[in-house]
Short mmCIF file of N, CA and C in Angstrom, two decimals:
data_model
loop_
_atom_site.label_atom_id
_atom_site.label_comp_id
_atom_site.label_asym_id
_atom_site.label_seq_id
_atom_site.Cartn_x
_atom_site.Cartn_y
_atom_site.Cartn_z
N UNK A 5 -11.81 -4.00 18.97
CA UNK A 5 -11.55 -5.58 18.52
C UNK A 5 -9.79 -5.23 18.31
N UNK A 6 -9.22 -4.27 18.17
CA UNK A 6 -7.56 -3.71 18.31
C UNK A 6 -7.85 -2.76 19.67
N UNK A 7 -6.62 -2.37 19.57
CA UNK A 7 -6.34 -1.31 20.67
C UNK A 7 -4.84 -0.23 20.29
N UNK A 8 -5.16 0.56 20.25
CA UNK A 8 -4.04 1.60 19.68
C UNK A 8 -3.18 1.87 21.39
N UNK A 9 -2.09 2.27 20.69
CA UNK A 9 -1.19 2.54 21.72
C UNK A 9 0.22 3.53 21.55
N UNK A 10 0.64 4.23 22.11
CA UNK A 10 1.67 4.98 21.05
C UNK A 10 3.09 4.21 21.15
N UNK A 11 3.63 4.86 20.00
CA UNK A 11 4.90 3.95 20.16
C UNK A 11 6.13 3.75 21.36
N UNK A 12 6.73 2.42 21.57
CA UNK A 12 7.84 2.52 22.64
C UNK A 12 8.88 2.54 21.61
N UNK A 13 10.05 2.80 22.29
CA UNK A 13 11.49 1.49 21.61
C UNK A 13 11.52 0.84 21.56
N UNK A 14 10.44 0.33 22.27
CA UNK A 14 10.51 -1.51 22.65
C UNK A 14 9.39 -1.80 21.08
N UNK A 15 9.46 -1.47 20.81
CA UNK A 15 7.91 -1.71 19.59
C UNK A 15 9.12 -1.85 18.20
N UNK A 16 10.88 -1.45 18.65
CA UNK A 16 11.54 -1.45 17.27
C UNK A 16 11.11 -2.84 16.16
N UNK A 17 11.82 -4.24 17.12
CA UNK A 17 11.36 -5.88 16.57
C UNK A 17 10.41 -5.67 15.74
N UNK A 18 9.42 -5.16 16.34
CA UNK A 18 7.62 -5.58 15.71
C UNK A 18 7.47 -4.71 14.15
N UNK A 19 7.74 -3.68 14.78
CA UNK A 19 7.58 -2.67 13.36
C UNK A 19 8.60 -3.12 12.43
N UNK A 20 10.05 -3.57 12.65
CA UNK A 20 10.63 -4.23 11.18
C UNK A 20 9.98 -5.21 10.67
N UNK A 21 9.10 -5.85 12.36
CA UNK A 21 8.46 -7.65 11.42
C UNK A 21 7.24 -6.57 10.36
N UNK A 22 6.64 -5.72 10.93
CA UNK A 22 5.60 -5.63 9.99
C UNK A 22 5.56 -4.35 8.61
N UNK A 23 6.80 -3.44 8.92
CA UNK A 23 7.51 -3.07 7.82
C UNK A 23 8.27 -4.40 7.35
N UNK A 24 7.63 -5.13 6.06
CA UNK A 24 8.39 -6.09 6.21
C UNK A 24 7.67 -7.18 4.99
N UNK A 25 7.92 -7.81 4.53
CA UNK A 25 6.85 -8.86 2.94
C UNK A 25 6.11 -8.30 2.45
N UNK A 26 5.28 -8.42 2.14
CA UNK A 26 4.40 -8.27 0.96
C UNK A 26 3.38 -6.78 1.58
N UNK A 27 3.75 -6.41 2.79
CA UNK A 27 3.21 -5.41 3.38
C UNK A 27 3.85 -4.21 3.31
N UNK A 28 5.09 -4.08 2.29
CA UNK A 28 5.66 -2.80 1.96
C UNK A 28 5.25 -2.97 0.43
N UNK A 29 5.05 -4.00 -0.57
CA UNK A 29 4.63 -4.09 -1.91
C UNK A 29 4.41 -2.70 -2.66
N UNK A 30 3.36 -2.38 -1.47
CA UNK A 30 3.12 -0.88 -1.95
C UNK A 30 3.42 0.30 -1.81
N UNK A 31 4.29 0.40 -0.85
CA UNK A 31 5.15 1.77 -0.22
C UNK A 31 6.75 1.58 -0.46
N UNK A 32 7.36 1.41 0.20
CA UNK A 32 8.43 2.07 -0.19
C UNK A 32 9.18 -0.11 -1.54
N UNK A 33 8.68 -0.72 -1.07
CA UNK A 33 9.30 -1.40 -1.98
C UNK A 33 10.15 -2.58 -1.24
N UNK A 34 10.83 -1.73 0.17
CA UNK A 34 11.38 -2.69 0.80
C UNK A 34 11.82 -2.01 2.44
N UNK A 35 11.70 -3.71 3.00
CA UNK A 35 11.50 -3.73 4.90
C UNK A 35 12.52 -2.83 5.21
N UNK A 36 12.06 -2.33 6.82
CA UNK A 36 12.31 -1.32 7.03
C UNK A 36 13.75 -2.33 8.00
N UNK A 37 15.40 -1.98 8.12
CA UNK A 37 15.26 -2.45 9.21
C UNK A 37 15.48 -2.39 11.01
N UNK A 38 16.02 -2.57 11.52
CA UNK A 38 15.94 -2.37 12.62
C UNK A 38 16.37 -0.84 13.11
N UNK A 39 17.59 -0.25 12.42
CA UNK A 39 17.45 0.71 12.82
C UNK A 39 16.53 2.63 12.57
N UNK A 40 16.88 1.44 11.46
CA UNK A 40 15.52 2.87 10.82
C UNK A 40 14.18 2.11 11.59
N UNK A 41 13.74 1.29 12.05
CA UNK A 41 12.35 1.11 12.97
C UNK A 41 12.74 1.88 14.11
N UNK A 42 13.38 1.90 14.88
CA UNK A 42 14.05 2.69 15.97
C UNK A 42 14.24 4.31 15.67
N UNK A 43 14.68 5.35 15.02
CA UNK A 43 14.31 5.83 13.96
C UNK A 43 13.12 6.91 13.95
N UNK A 44 12.07 6.06 12.94
CA UNK A 44 10.81 6.00 13.10
C UNK A 44 10.55 6.10 14.26
N UNK A 45 10.57 5.53 14.97
CA UNK A 45 9.90 5.23 16.62
C UNK A 45 10.83 7.24 17.29
N UNK A 46 11.73 7.41 17.03
CA UNK A 46 12.28 8.72 18.36
C UNK A 46 11.32 9.26 17.13
N UNK A 47 11.78 9.74 15.74
CA UNK A 47 10.49 10.82 15.26
C UNK A 47 9.13 10.40 15.25
N UNK A 48 8.67 9.48 15.99
CA UNK A 48 7.18 9.80 16.45
C UNK A 48 7.07 10.40 17.33
N UNK A 49 8.31 10.07 18.65
CA UNK A 49 8.18 10.22 20.19
C UNK A 49 8.38 11.70 20.11
N UNK A 50 9.72 11.93 19.25
CA UNK A 50 9.75 13.97 19.15
C UNK A 50 8.29 14.93 18.25
N UNK A 51 8.50 14.21 17.41
CA UNK A 51 6.37 14.94 17.37
C UNK A 51 6.00 15.13 18.17
N UNK A 52 5.17 13.75 19.16
CA UNK A 52 4.18 13.41 19.85
C UNK A 52 4.58 14.86 20.67
N UNK A 53 5.96 15.50 21.47
CA UNK A 53 6.33 16.04 22.02
C UNK A 53 5.85 17.46 21.66
N UNK A 54 5.46 18.31 20.08
CA UNK A 54 5.97 19.17 19.68
C UNK A 54 4.31 20.19 19.93
N UNK A 55 4.32 21.60 19.93
CA UNK A 55 2.89 22.12 20.30
C UNK A 55 3.32 23.69 18.96
N UNK A 56 2.44 23.11 18.55
CA UNK A 56 0.59 22.90 18.32
C UNK A 56 1.31 20.88 17.75
N UNK A 57 1.08 20.35 17.96
CA UNK A 57 0.67 18.88 17.25
C UNK A 57 0.34 19.18 16.37
N UNK A 58 1.78 18.02 15.49
CA UNK A 58 0.59 17.66 14.15
C UNK A 58 1.01 16.22 13.63
N UNK A 59 1.35 15.73 14.09
CA UNK A 59 1.71 13.79 14.26
C UNK A 59 1.03 12.97 14.89
N UNK A 60 0.66 12.45 14.92
CA UNK A 60 0.27 10.79 16.55
C UNK A 60 0.75 9.73 15.71
N UNK A 61 1.22 9.30 15.91
CA UNK A 61 1.68 7.78 15.45
C UNK A 61 1.40 6.33 16.73
N UNK A 62 0.36 5.38 16.36
CA UNK A 62 0.50 4.59 17.07
C UNK A 62 0.20 3.11 16.73
N UNK A 63 0.67 1.94 17.43
CA UNK A 63 0.97 1.14 17.19
C UNK A 63 -0.23 0.24 17.11
N UNK A 64 -0.84 -0.62 16.23
CA UNK A 64 -2.01 -1.24 16.47
C UNK A 64 -1.50 -2.65 17.75
N UNK A 65 -2.41 -2.62 18.08
CA UNK A 65 -2.48 -4.16 18.86
C UNK A 65 -3.19 -4.98 18.60
N UNK A 66 -2.85 -6.10 18.26
CA UNK A 66 -4.37 -7.78 18.77
C UNK A 66 -4.02 -8.22 20.07
N UNK A 67 -4.35 -8.55 21.23
CA UNK A 67 -4.33 -8.83 22.83
C UNK A 67 -3.14 -7.80 22.85
N UNK A 68 -1.90 -8.69 23.35
CA UNK A 68 -0.89 -8.09 23.25
C UNK A 68 0.46 -7.58 22.46
N UNK A 69 0.02 -7.84 20.86
CA UNK A 69 1.00 -8.19 20.18
C UNK A 69 0.98 -7.51 19.52
N UNK A 70 1.87 -5.60 19.06
CA UNK A 70 1.70 -5.08 18.07
C UNK A 70 1.87 -6.14 16.54
N UNK A 71 0.85 -5.47 15.51
CA UNK A 71 0.55 -5.90 14.13
C UNK A 71 0.29 -5.03 13.07
N UNK A 72 0.13 -3.89 13.78
CA UNK A 72 0.78 -2.93 12.72
C UNK A 72 0.68 -1.29 12.86
N UNK A 73 0.89 -0.08 12.13
CA UNK A 73 1.04 0.89 12.95
C UNK A 73 -0.08 1.77 12.02
N UNK A 74 -0.69 2.84 12.34
CA UNK A 74 -1.67 3.86 12.60
C UNK A 74 -0.76 5.25 12.66
N UNK A 75 -1.25 6.43 11.55
CA UNK A 75 -0.68 7.51 11.65
C UNK A 75 -1.90 8.75 11.23
N UNK A 76 -1.63 9.77 12.16
CA UNK A 76 -2.65 10.62 11.61
C UNK A 76 -1.58 12.24 11.78
N UNK A 77 -1.62 12.82 10.40
CA UNK A 77 -1.02 13.79 10.06
C UNK A 77 -1.82 14.96 10.01
N UNK A 78 -2.49 16.10 10.58
CA UNK A 78 -2.40 17.76 10.84
C UNK A 78 -2.24 18.22 9.34
N UNK A 79 -2.92 18.40 7.84
CA UNK A 79 -2.52 19.32 7.12
C UNK A 79 -2.68 20.75 6.87
N UNK A 80 -3.36 20.75 7.25
CA UNK A 80 -3.99 21.94 7.93
C UNK A 80 -4.49 22.31 9.30
N UNK A 81 -5.86 23.30 9.45
CA UNK A 81 -6.09 23.83 10.44
C UNK A 81 -7.24 22.28 10.53
N UNK A 82 -8.17 22.59 9.97
CA UNK A 82 -9.32 21.70 9.95
C UNK A 82 -9.34 20.43 9.25
N UNK A 83 -8.15 19.69 8.31
CA UNK A 83 -7.74 18.65 7.40
C UNK A 83 -6.34 17.50 8.00
N UNK A 84 -6.58 16.19 7.72
CA UNK A 84 -5.82 15.79 8.10
C UNK A 84 -6.11 14.25 7.21
N UNK A 85 -4.37 14.11 7.15
CA UNK A 85 -4.42 12.42 6.28
C UNK A 85 -4.17 11.29 7.65
N UNK A 86 -4.45 9.90 7.07
CA UNK A 86 -3.92 8.82 7.77
C UNK A 86 -3.47 7.69 6.91
N UNK A 87 -2.83 6.95 7.64
CA UNK A 87 -1.83 5.80 6.61
C UNK A 87 -1.84 4.63 7.47
N UNK A 88 -1.82 3.48 6.62
CA UNK A 88 -1.82 2.80 7.90
C UNK A 88 -1.02 1.07 7.39
N UNK A 89 -0.48 0.47 8.20
CA UNK A 89 0.20 -0.40 7.36
C UNK A 89 -0.15 -1.75 8.65
N UNK A 90 -0.29 -2.92 8.05
CA UNK A 90 -0.64 -4.33 8.80
C UNK A 90 0.75 -4.95 8.45
N UNK A 91 0.72 -5.84 9.41
CA UNK A 91 1.75 -7.20 9.24
C UNK A 91 0.80 -8.04 8.42
N UNK A 92 1.14 -8.54 7.41
CA UNK A 92 0.76 -9.47 5.94
C UNK A 92 0.13 -10.37 6.08
N UNK A 93 1.07 -11.30 7.67
CA UNK A 93 -0.21 -12.10 8.26
C UNK A 93 -1.31 -12.03 9.11
N UNK A 94 -2.13 -10.71 9.20
CA UNK A 94 -3.08 -10.49 9.82
C UNK A 94 -4.00 -10.28 8.75
N UNK A 95 -3.91 -9.72 7.79
CA UNK A 95 -4.96 -9.21 6.50
C UNK A 95 -5.98 -9.65 6.72
N UNK A 96 -6.87 -8.78 6.31
CA UNK A 96 -8.56 -10.20 6.31
C UNK A 96 -9.19 -10.07 7.23
N UNK A 97 -8.66 -9.51 8.64
CA UNK A 97 -9.71 -9.24 9.62
C UNK A 97 -10.17 -8.74 10.29
N UNK A 98 -10.26 -7.35 9.34
CA UNK A 98 -11.27 -6.28 9.98
C UNK A 98 -9.88 -5.05 11.15
N UNK A 99 -8.59 -5.93 11.29
CA UNK A 99 -7.85 -4.92 11.81
C UNK A 99 -7.74 -3.50 12.17
N UNK A 100 -7.50 -3.34 10.15
CA UNK A 100 -6.57 -1.86 9.21
C UNK A 100 -8.65 -1.20 10.02
N UNK A 101 -9.74 -1.90 9.17
CA UNK A 101 -10.65 -1.23 9.88
C UNK A 101 -11.01 -0.24 11.10
N UNK A 102 -10.78 -1.44 12.04
CA UNK A 102 -11.40 -0.97 13.19
C UNK A 102 -10.35 0.50 13.85
N UNK A 103 -8.77 0.45 13.09
CA UNK A 103 -8.29 1.34 14.03
C UNK A 103 -8.26 2.50 13.18
N UNK A 104 -8.84 2.03 12.03
CA UNK A 104 -8.37 3.29 10.94
C UNK A 104 -10.35 4.26 11.87
N UNK A 105 -11.15 3.53 11.96
CA UNK A 105 -12.12 3.85 12.14
C UNK A 105 -11.91 4.75 13.75
N UNK A 106 -11.03 4.21 14.56
CA UNK A 106 -10.88 4.83 15.67
C UNK A 106 -10.21 6.36 15.76
N UNK A 107 -8.94 6.24 14.69
CA UNK A 107 -8.54 7.13 14.42
C UNK A 107 -9.16 8.15 13.84
N UNK A 108 -9.63 8.12 12.94
CA UNK A 108 -11.04 8.92 12.42
C UNK A 108 -11.82 9.29 13.16
N UNK A 109 -12.16 8.59 14.39
CA UNK A 109 -13.31 9.32 15.74
C UNK A 109 -12.47 10.52 16.38
N UNK A 110 -11.24 10.00 16.83
CA UNK A 110 -9.50 10.97 17.24
C UNK A 110 -9.74 12.37 16.50
N UNK A 111 -9.71 12.32 15.23
CA UNK A 111 -9.66 13.33 14.77
C UNK A 111 -10.55 14.49 14.86
N UNK A 112 -11.78 13.30 15.13
CA UNK A 112 -12.95 14.22 15.19
C UNK A 112 -13.27 15.33 16.34
N UNK A 113 -13.29 14.02 16.88
CA UNK A 113 -13.56 14.93 18.78
C UNK A 113 -12.56 15.42 19.30
N UNK A 114 -11.27 14.96 19.05
CA UNK A 114 -10.03 15.50 20.26
C UNK A 114 -8.92 16.13 19.30
N UNK A 115 -9.26 15.90 17.92
CA UNK A 115 -7.95 17.48 17.39
C UNK A 115 -9.04 18.24 16.94
N UNK A 116 -10.34 17.56 17.04
CA UNK A 116 -11.10 19.13 16.22
C UNK A 116 -11.71 19.25 14.60
N UNK A 117 -10.64 17.61 13.47
CA UNK A 117 -10.35 18.54 12.23
C UNK A 117 -11.89 18.41 12.02
N UNK A 118 -12.07 18.81 10.53
CA UNK A 118 -13.16 18.50 9.70
C UNK A 118 -13.53 17.32 8.80
N UNK A 119 -12.12 16.61 8.10
CA UNK A 119 -12.17 16.11 7.05
C UNK A 119 -10.77 15.12 7.65
N UNK A 120 -10.92 13.81 6.60
CA UNK A 120 -9.28 13.57 7.32
C UNK A 120 -10.01 12.75 5.59
N UNK A 121 -8.60 12.56 5.17
CA UNK A 121 -7.91 11.92 4.04
C UNK A 121 -7.34 11.22 3.85
N UNK A 122 -7.41 9.58 2.84
CA UNK A 122 -6.16 8.49 2.41
C UNK A 122 -6.36 8.53 0.84
N UNK A 123 -5.69 8.12 0.68
CA UNK A 123 -4.53 6.98 -0.32
C UNK A 123 -4.18 5.91 -0.55
N UNK A 124 -4.73 4.79 -1.08
CA UNK A 124 -4.05 4.12 -1.66
C UNK A 124 -3.48 3.45 -2.95
N UNK A 125 -2.30 2.68 -3.26
CA UNK A 125 -2.03 2.41 -3.99
C UNK A 125 -3.16 1.84 -4.99
N UNK A 126 -3.25 1.60 -6.72
CA UNK A 126 -3.85 1.00 -7.11
C UNK A 126 -4.58 -0.75 -7.02
N UNK A 127 -2.86 -0.25 -7.04
CA UNK A 127 -2.73 -2.65 -7.01
C UNK A 127 -3.07 -2.63 -5.59
N UNK A 128 -3.88 -2.26 -4.29
CA UNK A 128 -3.84 -2.91 -3.75
C UNK A 128 -5.46 -2.41 -2.65
N UNK A 129 -6.51 -2.69 -3.74
CA UNK A 129 -7.81 -2.65 -3.23
C UNK A 129 -7.97 -3.51 -2.00
N UNK A 130 -7.60 -4.04 -1.50
CA UNK A 130 -8.13 -3.92 -0.39
C UNK A 130 -7.77 -2.54 0.87
N UNK A 131 -6.58 -1.87 0.70
CA UNK A 131 -7.43 -0.88 1.11
C UNK A 131 -8.10 -0.19 0.95
N UNK A 132 -8.30 -0.07 0.14
CA UNK A 132 -9.76 0.39 -0.76
C UNK A 132 -10.92 0.39 -0.19
N UNK A 133 -10.89 -0.59 0.57
CA UNK A 133 -12.27 -1.86 0.75
C UNK A 133 -11.90 -0.89 2.43
N UNK A 134 -10.72 -1.13 2.99
CA UNK A 134 -10.29 -0.74 4.49
C UNK A 134 -10.80 0.84 4.79
N UNK A 135 -10.84 1.59 3.59
CA UNK A 135 -11.53 2.87 3.80
C UNK A 135 -12.97 2.87 2.96
N UNK A 136 -13.58 2.70 2.52
CA UNK A 136 -14.77 2.62 2.55
C UNK A 136 -15.58 1.96 4.22
N UNK A 137 -15.35 0.68 4.28
CA UNK A 137 -15.95 0.50 5.93
C UNK A 137 -15.74 1.47 6.54
N UNK A 138 -14.47 1.54 7.06
CA UNK A 138 -14.25 2.67 7.82
C UNK A 138 -15.63 4.27 7.17
N UNK A 139 -16.13 4.22 6.55
CA UNK A 139 -16.88 5.38 5.96
C UNK A 139 -16.26 7.08 5.08
N UNK A 140 -15.03 6.08 4.67
CA UNK A 140 -14.56 7.17 3.49
C UNK A 140 -15.01 6.71 2.55
N UNK A 141 -15.17 7.89 1.49
CA UNK A 141 -15.84 8.29 0.33
C UNK A 141 -14.58 8.41 -0.93
N UNK A 142 -15.01 7.70 -1.91
CA UNK A 142 -13.56 7.93 -2.98
C UNK A 142 -13.95 9.03 -3.77
N UNK A 143 -12.40 9.37 -4.14
CA UNK A 143 -12.77 10.69 -4.16
C UNK A 143 -11.98 11.20 -6.26
N UNK A 144 -11.63 10.46 -5.91
CA UNK A 144 -10.65 10.38 -7.39
C UNK A 144 -9.06 9.85 -7.38
N UNK A 145 -7.89 10.49 -7.72
CA UNK A 145 -7.06 9.99 -7.69
C UNK A 145 -5.95 10.93 -7.81
N UNK A 146 -5.18 10.83 -7.52
CA UNK A 146 -3.92 11.96 -7.25
C UNK A 146 -2.75 11.04 -8.00
N UNK A 147 -1.53 12.14 -8.28
CA UNK A 147 -0.41 11.05 -9.46
C UNK A 147 0.85 11.28 -7.91
N UNK A 148 1.03 9.64 -7.67
CA UNK A 148 2.72 9.84 -6.54
C UNK A 148 3.88 8.81 -7.06
N UNK A 149 4.96 8.75 -6.90
CA UNK A 149 5.99 8.60 -7.30
C UNK A 149 6.38 7.20 -6.41
N UNK A 150 6.46 6.48 -7.11
CA UNK A 150 6.22 5.01 -7.11
C UNK A 150 8.30 4.41 -6.58
N UNK A 151 8.35 3.41 -5.89
CA UNK A 151 9.58 3.58 -5.43
C UNK A 151 10.57 2.77 -6.59
N UNK A 152 9.99 2.34 -7.80
CA UNK A 152 11.22 2.60 -8.90
C UNK A 152 11.32 3.43 -9.51
N UNK A 153 10.70 4.68 -9.11
CA UNK A 153 10.75 5.68 -9.99
C UNK A 153 9.07 6.54 -10.33
N UNK A 154 8.80 5.25 -10.89
CA UNK A 154 7.30 5.54 -11.65
C UNK A 154 6.73 6.57 -11.09
N UNK A 155 5.74 7.18 -12.08
CA UNK A 155 4.00 7.71 -11.18
C UNK A 155 2.93 7.26 -11.48
N UNK A 156 2.69 7.00 -10.38
CA UNK A 156 1.18 6.24 -9.71
C UNK A 156 0.31 7.10 -10.07
N UNK A 157 -0.55 6.36 -10.19
CA UNK A 157 -2.59 7.12 -10.02
C UNK A 157 -3.05 6.75 -8.36
N UNK A 158 -2.41 7.22 -7.33
CA UNK A 158 -3.20 6.52 -6.20
C UNK A 158 -4.54 6.67 -6.17
N UNK A 159 -5.28 5.44 -5.75
CA UNK A 159 -7.26 6.18 -5.26
C UNK A 159 -7.07 6.70 -4.05
N UNK A 160 -8.19 7.99 -4.15
CA UNK A 160 -7.96 9.23 -3.00
C UNK A 160 -8.75 9.47 -2.57
N UNK A 161 -9.42 9.21 -1.13
CA UNK A 161 -10.86 8.81 0.08
C UNK A 161 -10.51 10.12 0.88
N UNK A 162 -11.42 10.53 1.25
CA UNK A 162 -12.01 11.70 2.46
C UNK A 162 -13.46 10.80 3.03
N UNK A 163 -13.53 11.45 4.37
CA UNK A 163 -14.70 11.73 5.08
C UNK A 163 -14.49 12.25 5.97
N UNK A 164 -15.52 13.25 5.93
CA UNK A 164 -15.83 14.58 6.40
C UNK A 164 -17.19 13.92 7.40
N UNK A 165 -16.69 15.14 8.68
CA UNK A 165 -17.24 15.22 9.86
C UNK A 165 -18.75 15.34 9.33
N UNK A 166 -19.56 15.15 10.67
CA UNK A 166 -21.10 14.81 10.18
C UNK A 166 -21.43 15.82 11.86
N UNK A 167 -22.07 16.86 11.95
CA UNK A 167 -22.04 17.42 12.79
C UNK A 167 -23.53 17.93 13.10
N UNK A 168 -25.02 16.73 13.53
CA UNK A 168 -25.97 17.16 13.32
C UNK A 168 -26.80 16.44 15.00
#
């Protein structure tokens, strides 16, 4: 349904659009200006050149249009985390679920991880549904600082690699 591809500097305007409006309500709470989008992409490109590699970032594309961003971070030799964000006008179409499933498959097959974890803001239950549809199981909560400085109990999820 969606295509994932490495970010390029040409994606900065699309990334600015993705990190705006309701999409950032439960992240930073602020839009991502063009210069910061360019910096974010430059950082992703630099991390792609690191050895050993600890982070992967992709644009989520519907047809040829970038509608989201998803990242995988290696937290230990056997465990990683994913995060994702979609442009708000694309919510509810299964794009995040499809992208998460693809990244989990990549994490287990290409990266060799045994476990992938994720979390979401408690006021964003749609993200929890995305994770459940992608095969994750809710594992509890973890306190995280919110954009306003308050501490919020984020919902936590995990998926374990099944070998059989």
